[in-house]
Coordinates of C-alpha atoms in Angstrom, one line a residue:
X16 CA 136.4 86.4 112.5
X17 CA 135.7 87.0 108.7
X18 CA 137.9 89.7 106.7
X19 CA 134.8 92.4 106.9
X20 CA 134.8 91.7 110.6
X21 CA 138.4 92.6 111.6
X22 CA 137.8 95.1 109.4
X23 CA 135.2 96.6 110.9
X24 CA 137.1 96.5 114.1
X25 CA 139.9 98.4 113.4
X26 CA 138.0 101.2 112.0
X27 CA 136.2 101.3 115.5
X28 CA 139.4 100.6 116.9
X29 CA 141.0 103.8 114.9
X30 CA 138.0 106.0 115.0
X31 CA 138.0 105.5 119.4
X32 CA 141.9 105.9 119.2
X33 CA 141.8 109.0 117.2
X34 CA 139.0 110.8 119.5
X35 CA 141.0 110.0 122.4
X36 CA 143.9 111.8 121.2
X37 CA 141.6 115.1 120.3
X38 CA 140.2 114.7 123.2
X39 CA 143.6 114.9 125.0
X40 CA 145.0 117.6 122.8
X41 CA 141.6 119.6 123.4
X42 CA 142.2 120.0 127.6
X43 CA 144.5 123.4 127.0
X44 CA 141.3 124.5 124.4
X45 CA 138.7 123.9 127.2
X46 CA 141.4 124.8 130.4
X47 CA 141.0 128.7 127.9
X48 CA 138.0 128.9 126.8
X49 CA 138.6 129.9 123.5
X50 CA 141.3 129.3 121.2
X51 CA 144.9 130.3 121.6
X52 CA 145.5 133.6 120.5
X53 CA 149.0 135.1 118.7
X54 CA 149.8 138.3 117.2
X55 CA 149.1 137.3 113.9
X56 CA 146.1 135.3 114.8
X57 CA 144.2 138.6 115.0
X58 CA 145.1 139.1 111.4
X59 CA 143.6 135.3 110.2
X60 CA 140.8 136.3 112.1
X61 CA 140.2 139.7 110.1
X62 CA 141.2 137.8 106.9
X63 CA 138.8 134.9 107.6
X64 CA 135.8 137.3 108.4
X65 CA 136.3 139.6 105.1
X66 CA 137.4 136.5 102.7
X67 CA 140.7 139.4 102.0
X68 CA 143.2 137.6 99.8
X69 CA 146.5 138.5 100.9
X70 CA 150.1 137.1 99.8
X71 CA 151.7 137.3 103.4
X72 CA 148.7 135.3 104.9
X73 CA 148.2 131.6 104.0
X74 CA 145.0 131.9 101.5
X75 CA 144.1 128.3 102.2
X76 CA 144.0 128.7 106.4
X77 CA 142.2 132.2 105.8
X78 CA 139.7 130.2 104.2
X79 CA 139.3 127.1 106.4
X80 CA 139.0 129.9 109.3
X81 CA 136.5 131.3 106.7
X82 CA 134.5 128.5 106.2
X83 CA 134.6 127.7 110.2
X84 CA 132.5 131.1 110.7
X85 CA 129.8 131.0 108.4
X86 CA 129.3 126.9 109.0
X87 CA 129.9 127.4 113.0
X88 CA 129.3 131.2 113.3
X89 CA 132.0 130.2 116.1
X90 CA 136.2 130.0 116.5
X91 CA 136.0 127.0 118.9
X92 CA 135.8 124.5 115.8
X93 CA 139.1 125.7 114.6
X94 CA 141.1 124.2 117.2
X95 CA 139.0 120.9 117.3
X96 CA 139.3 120.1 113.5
X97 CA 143.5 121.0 114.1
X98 CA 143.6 118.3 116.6
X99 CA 141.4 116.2 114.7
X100 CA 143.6 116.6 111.7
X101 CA 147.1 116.2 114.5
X102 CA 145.2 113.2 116.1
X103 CA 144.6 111.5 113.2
X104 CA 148.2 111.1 111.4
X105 CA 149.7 110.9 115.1
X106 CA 147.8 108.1 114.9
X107 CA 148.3 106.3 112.1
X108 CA 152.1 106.9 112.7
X109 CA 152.3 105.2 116.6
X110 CA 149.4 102.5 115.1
X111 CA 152.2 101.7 111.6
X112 CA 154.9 101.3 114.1
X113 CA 153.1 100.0 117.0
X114 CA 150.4 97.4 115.6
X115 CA 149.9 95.7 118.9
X116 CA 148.3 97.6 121.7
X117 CA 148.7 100.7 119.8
X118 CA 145.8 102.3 122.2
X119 CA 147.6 101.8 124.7
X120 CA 150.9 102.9 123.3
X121 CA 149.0 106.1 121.3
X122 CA 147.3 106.9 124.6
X123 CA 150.6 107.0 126.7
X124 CA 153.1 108.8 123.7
X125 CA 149.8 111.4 123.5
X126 CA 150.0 112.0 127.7
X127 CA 153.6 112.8 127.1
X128 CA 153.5 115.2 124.4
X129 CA 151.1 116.9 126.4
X130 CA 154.1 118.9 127.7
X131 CA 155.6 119.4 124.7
X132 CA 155.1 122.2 122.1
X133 CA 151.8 120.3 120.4
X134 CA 149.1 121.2 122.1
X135 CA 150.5 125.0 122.2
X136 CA 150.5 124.6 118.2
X137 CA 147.2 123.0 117.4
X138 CA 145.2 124.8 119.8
X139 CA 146.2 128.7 118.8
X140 CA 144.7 130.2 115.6
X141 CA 147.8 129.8 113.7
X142 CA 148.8 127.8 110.5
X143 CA 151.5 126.7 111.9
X144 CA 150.2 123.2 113.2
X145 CA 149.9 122.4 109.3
X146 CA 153.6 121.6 109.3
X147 CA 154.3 118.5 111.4
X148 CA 151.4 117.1 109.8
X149 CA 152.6 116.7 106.1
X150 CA 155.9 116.3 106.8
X151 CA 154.6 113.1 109.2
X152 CA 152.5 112.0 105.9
X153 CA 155.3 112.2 103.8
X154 CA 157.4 110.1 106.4
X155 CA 153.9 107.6 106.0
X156 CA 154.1 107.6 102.7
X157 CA 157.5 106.8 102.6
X158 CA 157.8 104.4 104.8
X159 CA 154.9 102.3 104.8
X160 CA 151.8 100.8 102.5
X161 CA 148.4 101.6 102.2
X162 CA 144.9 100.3 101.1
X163 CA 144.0 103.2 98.0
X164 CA 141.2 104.9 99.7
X165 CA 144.1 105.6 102.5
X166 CA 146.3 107.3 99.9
X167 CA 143.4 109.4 98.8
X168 CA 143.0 110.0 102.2
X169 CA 146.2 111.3 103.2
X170 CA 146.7 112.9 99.7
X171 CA 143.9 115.3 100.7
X172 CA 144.8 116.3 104.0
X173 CA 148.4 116.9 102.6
X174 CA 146.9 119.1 99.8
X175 CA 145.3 120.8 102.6
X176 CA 148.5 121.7 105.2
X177 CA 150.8 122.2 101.9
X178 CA 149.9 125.2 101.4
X179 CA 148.9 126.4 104.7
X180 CA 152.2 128.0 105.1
X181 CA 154.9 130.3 102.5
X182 CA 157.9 128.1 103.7
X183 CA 156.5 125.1 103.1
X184 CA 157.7 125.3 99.5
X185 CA 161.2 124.9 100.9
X186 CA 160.5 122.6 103.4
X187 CA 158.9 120.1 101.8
X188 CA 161.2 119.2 98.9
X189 CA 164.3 119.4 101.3
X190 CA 162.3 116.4 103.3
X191 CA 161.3 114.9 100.4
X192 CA 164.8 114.7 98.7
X193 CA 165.7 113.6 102.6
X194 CA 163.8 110.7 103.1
X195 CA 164.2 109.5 99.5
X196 CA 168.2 109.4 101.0
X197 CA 167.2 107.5 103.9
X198 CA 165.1 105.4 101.9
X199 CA 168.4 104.3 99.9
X200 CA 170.7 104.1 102.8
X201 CA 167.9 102.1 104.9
X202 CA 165.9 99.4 102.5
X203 CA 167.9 96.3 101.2
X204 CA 165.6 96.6 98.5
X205 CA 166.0 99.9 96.3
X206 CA 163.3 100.3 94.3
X207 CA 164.8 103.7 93.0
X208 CA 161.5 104.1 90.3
X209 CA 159.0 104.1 93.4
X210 CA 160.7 106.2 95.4
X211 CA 161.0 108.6 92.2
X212 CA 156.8 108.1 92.0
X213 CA 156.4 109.1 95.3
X214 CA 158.9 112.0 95.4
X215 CA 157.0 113.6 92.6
X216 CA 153.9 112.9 93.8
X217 CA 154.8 114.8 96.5
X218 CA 155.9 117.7 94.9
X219 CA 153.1 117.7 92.4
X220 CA 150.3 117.8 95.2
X221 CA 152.3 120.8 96.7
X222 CA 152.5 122.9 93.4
X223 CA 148.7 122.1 92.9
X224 CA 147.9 123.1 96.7
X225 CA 149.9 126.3 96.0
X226 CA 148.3 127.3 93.1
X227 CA 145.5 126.5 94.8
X228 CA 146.2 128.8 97.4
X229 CA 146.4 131.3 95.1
X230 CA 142.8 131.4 93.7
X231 CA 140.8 130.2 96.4
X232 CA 139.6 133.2 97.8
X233 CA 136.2 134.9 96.0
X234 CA 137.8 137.3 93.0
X235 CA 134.7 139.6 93.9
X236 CA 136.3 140.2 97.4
X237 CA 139.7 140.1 96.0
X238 CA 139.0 143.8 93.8
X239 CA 138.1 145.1 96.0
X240 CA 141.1 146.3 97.0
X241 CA 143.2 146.1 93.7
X242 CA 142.1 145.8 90.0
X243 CA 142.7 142.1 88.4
X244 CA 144.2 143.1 85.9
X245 CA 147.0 145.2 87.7
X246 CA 150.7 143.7 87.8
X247 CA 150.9 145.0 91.4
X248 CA 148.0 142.7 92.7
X249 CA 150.6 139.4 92.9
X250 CA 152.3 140.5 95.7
X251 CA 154.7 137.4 97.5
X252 CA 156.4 139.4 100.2
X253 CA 157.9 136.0 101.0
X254 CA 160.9 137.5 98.4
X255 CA 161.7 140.7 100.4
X256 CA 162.8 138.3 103.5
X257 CA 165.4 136.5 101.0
X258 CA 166.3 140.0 99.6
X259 CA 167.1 140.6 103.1
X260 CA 169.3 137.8 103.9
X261 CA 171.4 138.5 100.9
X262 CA 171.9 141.6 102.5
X263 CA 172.9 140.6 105.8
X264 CA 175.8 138.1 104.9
X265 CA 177.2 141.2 102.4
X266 CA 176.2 139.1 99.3
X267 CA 173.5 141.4 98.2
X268 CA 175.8 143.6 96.1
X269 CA 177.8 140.3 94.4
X270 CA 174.7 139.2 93.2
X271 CA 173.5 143.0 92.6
X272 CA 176.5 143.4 90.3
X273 CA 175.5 140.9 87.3
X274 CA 171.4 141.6 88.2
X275 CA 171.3 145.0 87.2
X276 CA 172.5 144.3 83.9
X277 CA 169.4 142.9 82.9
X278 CA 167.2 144.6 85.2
X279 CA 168.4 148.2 85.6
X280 CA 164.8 149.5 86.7
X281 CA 164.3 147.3 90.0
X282 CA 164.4 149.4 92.4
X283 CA 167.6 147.4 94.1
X284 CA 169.6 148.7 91.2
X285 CA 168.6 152.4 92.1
X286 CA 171.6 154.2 93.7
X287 CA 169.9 157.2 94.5
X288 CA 166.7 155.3 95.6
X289 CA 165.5 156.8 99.1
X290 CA 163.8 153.1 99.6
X291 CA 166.4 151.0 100.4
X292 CA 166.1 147.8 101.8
X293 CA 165.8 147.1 105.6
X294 CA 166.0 144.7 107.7
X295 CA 162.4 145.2 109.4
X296 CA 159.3 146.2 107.9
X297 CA 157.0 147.8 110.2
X298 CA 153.5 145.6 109.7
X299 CA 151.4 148.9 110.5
X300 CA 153.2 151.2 108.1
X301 CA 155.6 149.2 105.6
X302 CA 153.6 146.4 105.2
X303 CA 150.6 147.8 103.4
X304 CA 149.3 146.0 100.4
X305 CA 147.2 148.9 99.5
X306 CA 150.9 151.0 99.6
X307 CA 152.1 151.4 95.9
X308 CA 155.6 151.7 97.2
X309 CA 155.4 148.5 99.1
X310 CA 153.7 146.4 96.3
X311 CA 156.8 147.9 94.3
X312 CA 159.0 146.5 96.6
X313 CA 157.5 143.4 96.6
X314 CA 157.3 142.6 93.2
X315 CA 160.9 144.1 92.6
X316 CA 161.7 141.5 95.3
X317 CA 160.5 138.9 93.8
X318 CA 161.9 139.7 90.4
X319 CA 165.2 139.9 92.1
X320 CA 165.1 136.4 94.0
X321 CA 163.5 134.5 90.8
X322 CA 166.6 135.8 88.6
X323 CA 169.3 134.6 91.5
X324 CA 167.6 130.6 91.0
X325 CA 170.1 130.5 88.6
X326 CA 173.5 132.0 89.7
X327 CA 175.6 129.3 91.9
X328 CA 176.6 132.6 94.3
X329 CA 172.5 132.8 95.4
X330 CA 173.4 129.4 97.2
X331 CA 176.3 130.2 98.3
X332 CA 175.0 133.3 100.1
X333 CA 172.1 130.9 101.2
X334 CA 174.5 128.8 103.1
X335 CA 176.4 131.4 105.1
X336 CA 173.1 132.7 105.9
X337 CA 171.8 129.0 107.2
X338 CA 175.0 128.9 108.7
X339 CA 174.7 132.3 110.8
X340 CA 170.9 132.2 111.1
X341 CA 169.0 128.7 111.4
X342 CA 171.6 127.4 114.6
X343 CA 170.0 130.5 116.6
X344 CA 166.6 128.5 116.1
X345 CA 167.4 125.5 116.4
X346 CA 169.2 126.0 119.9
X347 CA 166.3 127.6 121.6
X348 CA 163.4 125.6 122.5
X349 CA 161.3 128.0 124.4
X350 CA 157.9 128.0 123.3
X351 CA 156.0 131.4 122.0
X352 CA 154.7 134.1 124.7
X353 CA 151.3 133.9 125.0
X354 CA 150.4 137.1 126.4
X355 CA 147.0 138.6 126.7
X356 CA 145.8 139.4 123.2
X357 CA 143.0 142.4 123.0
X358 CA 142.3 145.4 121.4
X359 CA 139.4 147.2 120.1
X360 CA 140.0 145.9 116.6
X361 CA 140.0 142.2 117.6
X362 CA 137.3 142.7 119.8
X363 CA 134.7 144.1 116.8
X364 CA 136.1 141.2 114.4
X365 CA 135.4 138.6 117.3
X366 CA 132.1 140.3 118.1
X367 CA 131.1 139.9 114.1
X368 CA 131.8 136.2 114.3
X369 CA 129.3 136.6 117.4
X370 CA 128.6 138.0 120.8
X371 CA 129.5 134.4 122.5
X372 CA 133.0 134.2 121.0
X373 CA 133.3 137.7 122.4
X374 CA 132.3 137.2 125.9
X375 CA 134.5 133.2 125.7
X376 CA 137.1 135.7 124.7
X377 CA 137.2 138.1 128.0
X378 CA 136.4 135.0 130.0
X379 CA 139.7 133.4 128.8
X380 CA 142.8 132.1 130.9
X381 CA 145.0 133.9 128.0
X382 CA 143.2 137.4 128.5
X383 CA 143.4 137.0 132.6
X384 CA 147.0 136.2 132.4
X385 CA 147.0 132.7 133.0
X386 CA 149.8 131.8 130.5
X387 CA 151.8 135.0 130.4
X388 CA 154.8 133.6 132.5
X389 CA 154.0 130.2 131.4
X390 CA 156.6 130.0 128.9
X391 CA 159.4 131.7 131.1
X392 CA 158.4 129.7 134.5
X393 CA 157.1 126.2 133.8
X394 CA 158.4 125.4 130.3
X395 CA 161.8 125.8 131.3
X396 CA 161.4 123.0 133.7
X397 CA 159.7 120.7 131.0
X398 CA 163.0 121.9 129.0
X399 CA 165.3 120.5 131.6
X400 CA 163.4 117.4 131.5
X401 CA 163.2 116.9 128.0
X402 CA 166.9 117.8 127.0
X403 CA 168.8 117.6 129.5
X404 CA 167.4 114.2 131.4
X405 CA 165.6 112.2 128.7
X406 CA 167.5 112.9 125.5
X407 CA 171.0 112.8 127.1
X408 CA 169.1 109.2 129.0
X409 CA 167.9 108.4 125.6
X410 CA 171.7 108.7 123.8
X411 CA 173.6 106.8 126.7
X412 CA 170.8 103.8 126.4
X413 CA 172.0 103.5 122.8
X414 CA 175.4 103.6 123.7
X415 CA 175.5 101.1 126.3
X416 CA 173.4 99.2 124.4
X417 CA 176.2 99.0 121.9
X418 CA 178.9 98.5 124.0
X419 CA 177.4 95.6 125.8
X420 CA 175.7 93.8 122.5
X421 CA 178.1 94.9 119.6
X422 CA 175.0 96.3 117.9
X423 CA 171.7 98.6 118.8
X424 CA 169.4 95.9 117.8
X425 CA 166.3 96.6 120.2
X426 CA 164.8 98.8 117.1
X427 CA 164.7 97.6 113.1
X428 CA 166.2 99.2 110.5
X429 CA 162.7 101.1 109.8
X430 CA 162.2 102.3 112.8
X431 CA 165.6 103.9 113.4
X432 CA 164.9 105.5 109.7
X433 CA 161.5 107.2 111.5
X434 CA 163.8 108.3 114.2
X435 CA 166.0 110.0 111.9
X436 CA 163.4 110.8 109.7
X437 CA 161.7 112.7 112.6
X438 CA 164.6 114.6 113.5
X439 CA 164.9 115.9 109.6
X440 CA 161.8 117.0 109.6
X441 CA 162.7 119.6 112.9
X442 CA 165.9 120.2 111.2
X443 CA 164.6 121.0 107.3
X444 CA 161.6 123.3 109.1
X445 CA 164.2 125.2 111.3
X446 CA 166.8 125.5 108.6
X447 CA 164.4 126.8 106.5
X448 CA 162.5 129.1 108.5
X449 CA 165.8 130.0 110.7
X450 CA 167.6 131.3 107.4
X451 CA 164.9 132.8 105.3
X452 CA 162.4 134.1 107.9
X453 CA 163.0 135.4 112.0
X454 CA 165.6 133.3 113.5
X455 CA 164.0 134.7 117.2
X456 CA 160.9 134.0 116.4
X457 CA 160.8 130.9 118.2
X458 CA 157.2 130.4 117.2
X459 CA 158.6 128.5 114.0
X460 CA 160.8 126.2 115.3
X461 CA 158.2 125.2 118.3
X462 CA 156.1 124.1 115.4
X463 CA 157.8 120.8 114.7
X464 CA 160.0 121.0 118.1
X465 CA 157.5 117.8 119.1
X466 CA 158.6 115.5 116.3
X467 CA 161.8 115.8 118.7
X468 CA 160.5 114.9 121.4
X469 CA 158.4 111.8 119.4
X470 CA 161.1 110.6 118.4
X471 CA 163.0 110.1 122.0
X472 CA 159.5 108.7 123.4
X473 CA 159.9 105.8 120.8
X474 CA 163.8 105.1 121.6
X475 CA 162.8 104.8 125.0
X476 CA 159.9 102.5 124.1
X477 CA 161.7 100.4 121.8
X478 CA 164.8 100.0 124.5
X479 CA 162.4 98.6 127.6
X480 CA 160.4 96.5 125.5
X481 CA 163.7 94.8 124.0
X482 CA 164.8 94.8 127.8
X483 CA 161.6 93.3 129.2
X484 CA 161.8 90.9 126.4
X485 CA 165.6 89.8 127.1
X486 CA 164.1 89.4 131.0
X487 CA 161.8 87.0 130.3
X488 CA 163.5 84.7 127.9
X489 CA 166.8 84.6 130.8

């Protein structure tokens, strides 16, 4: 077989390996009949039919709903290009540490994350399946080489999720700076300058996708609602939340103290302010971008938070509010609620997109009830599975393993770096949104929850194969 043959064939091979996986992802779509739907689903929807540029709402997932309308005139495409996108670096991923039979292998890891949190992230009208993937391609990129055209590849569908959500900008340089760590304690050969490369790679392609984010919406639409030349239309209400958490640990008026020094008329430095800072905003009322005392808030907020980079108490009060916050996430891996969503609101926004999406939408399991006690009856068994049988199963392998060879040598130094690797990326994404966003929300930490869950599939893997392997050599 020539070069351009076995080329040829692992394309093919990719390409069928990669619609098998969508199409597996895809059965919870077609079980519905329309695409998940959460609370704030109804507000990308509204966003993606009006082109609205909003600071609270990812700009760049507004517009690929956007664009999914006017090329589609349809939401079903939304969830098929998210499992497309999840398909595709779940792929590469099993096929870089699986080369042989890596159908088979991608085929069987896919069946079993089935009952996981995946398919409830990349089937609902959320940007929230965005996460797992770049943190997978910076794991890729970290780990393993690539032909160029790959790199340009992967470099545009991580431009893409960067920026798909506000934490992201958090979460992505903690993993970088994590696997660069693992990279040192891991390879025998430290090439310190690449890692450097990539790192900053990295971060470059998410400070372009951001600022991207910012200006990809049409400025005609964006007036509409504000002036361009007003200081109150950049809005990042991402800042109230850590205003917030400074609050709740009782560091708000430490760092308060040398603030208002220099910036006595934030609104924060107001004694007599009747505004003061709460731990909810209502989205209805408080929440109002059209609200000058909100967009006061937020820029006042922001101010604030950008002027506490610098003062070694801001992390400090960051910690104790990881420390109180992020375990509540992390120890609960109960998946979102997915009631019936309606409304006459949705229903006119659905019904602009067209009158088939609106009829898919009353024909749906979600609106008949289908999944309303999904998430309190069936998940809870998955969850006893999952952590209480296979990850406990998966730790007591390793063990025994140990104790019977001296070493865990049934996976290569690599490998147990994507284990760990895998695991860092739940952690950095919980941390992150844990401390600076809801803590109950468990919609954000079901987001990566399945790189968990990945993670054990492949110990388990790795431990039978170097079993069967032992077998048939005695």
């Amino acid at each position: 077989m020539t070069d351009q043959e076995s080329k040829n064939v692992s394309i093919a091979k990719a390409v069928f390996g990669i619609s098998l996986l969508s199409i597996l992802f895809e059965i919870l779509h077609l079980h519905n009949g329309f695409p998940l739907l959460l609370s704030d689903s109804k507000e990308y929807i509204m966003r993606g039919i009006s082109m609205e540029e909003n600071s609270h709402w990812s700009n760049t997932y507004v517009y690929f709903i956007a664009k999914n309308i006017q090329l589609f005139s349809s939401l079903h495409w939304i969830p098929i290009f998210q499992n497309i996108f999840t398909a595709s670096i779940l792929f590469v991923c099993i096929q870089k540490i699986f080369p042989h039979k890596t159908i088979l292998y991608a085929t069987v890891i896919s069946i079993l994350l089935l009952w996981t949190s995946l398919p409830w992230m990349t089937n609902v009208v959320m940007s929230d399946f965005a996460t797992p993937i770049a943190l997978v391609i910076i794991l890729l990129v970290f780990t393993f080489t690539f032909r160029w055209y790959q790199y340009i590849l992967l470099a545009i569908l991580f431009f893409f999720t960067a920026s798909c959500h506000q934490s992201h900008i958090a979460i992505i340089p903690g993993f970088v700076v994590c696997m660069i760590l693992l990279n040192v304690l891991f390879e025998k050969q430290k090439k310190y300058f690449i890692l450097l490369v990539k790192g900053l790679c990295a971060l470059g392609i998410v400070l372009c996708s951001f600022v991207f984010e910012k200006n990809i919406l049409n400025p005609k639409q964006v007036t509409k609602t504000f002036s361009k030349s007003s200081p109150d239309r950049d809005v990042f209400s991402g800042y109230y939340f850590v205003a917030v958490r400074m609050w709740e640990v009782g560091e708000l008026d430490n760092l308060l103290a040398s603030f208002c020094k220099d910036y006595p008329g934030n609104y924060l430095c107001d004694p007599d302010n009747p505004y003061k800072i709460k731990v909810k905003l209502n989205k209805g009322k408080d929440r109002n971008t059209q609200d000058p005392y909100y967009r006061k808030f937020s820029n006042h907020n922001k101010e604030f938070v950008l002027a506490c980079l610098t003062k070694p108490r801001f992390y400090y009060a960051c910690f104790k509010a990881m420390a109180k916050r992020s375990i509540i996430l992390l120890t609960n891996p109960s998946l979102p609620a997915f009631r019936p969503i309606s409304g006459k609101t949705l229903d006119r926004n659905i019904r602009k997109v067209s009158p088939l999406m609106l009829k898919h939408h009353k024909r749906s399991s979600q609106i008949s009830g289908a999944y309303k006690n999904y998430t309190k009856e069936h998940v809870n068994i998955i969850n006893v599975i999952w952590w209480i049988i296979l990850l406990p199963l998966s730790i007591i392998l390793i063990l025994s393993h140990y104790k019977r060879n001296g070493t865990v040598d049934f996976m290569s130094k690599r490998n147990w770096k994507i284990i760990i690797a895998l695991l860092f990326a739940h952690l950095c994404n919980v941390v992150v949104c844990g401390t600076f966003s809801n803590a109950y929300n468990v919609r954000y930490g079901s987001r990566t929850l399945w790189l968990v869950n990945l993670a054990v599939i492949i110990i388990l893997i790795f431990f039978f194969q170097s079993n069967n392997r032992r077998n048939i050599e005695a």
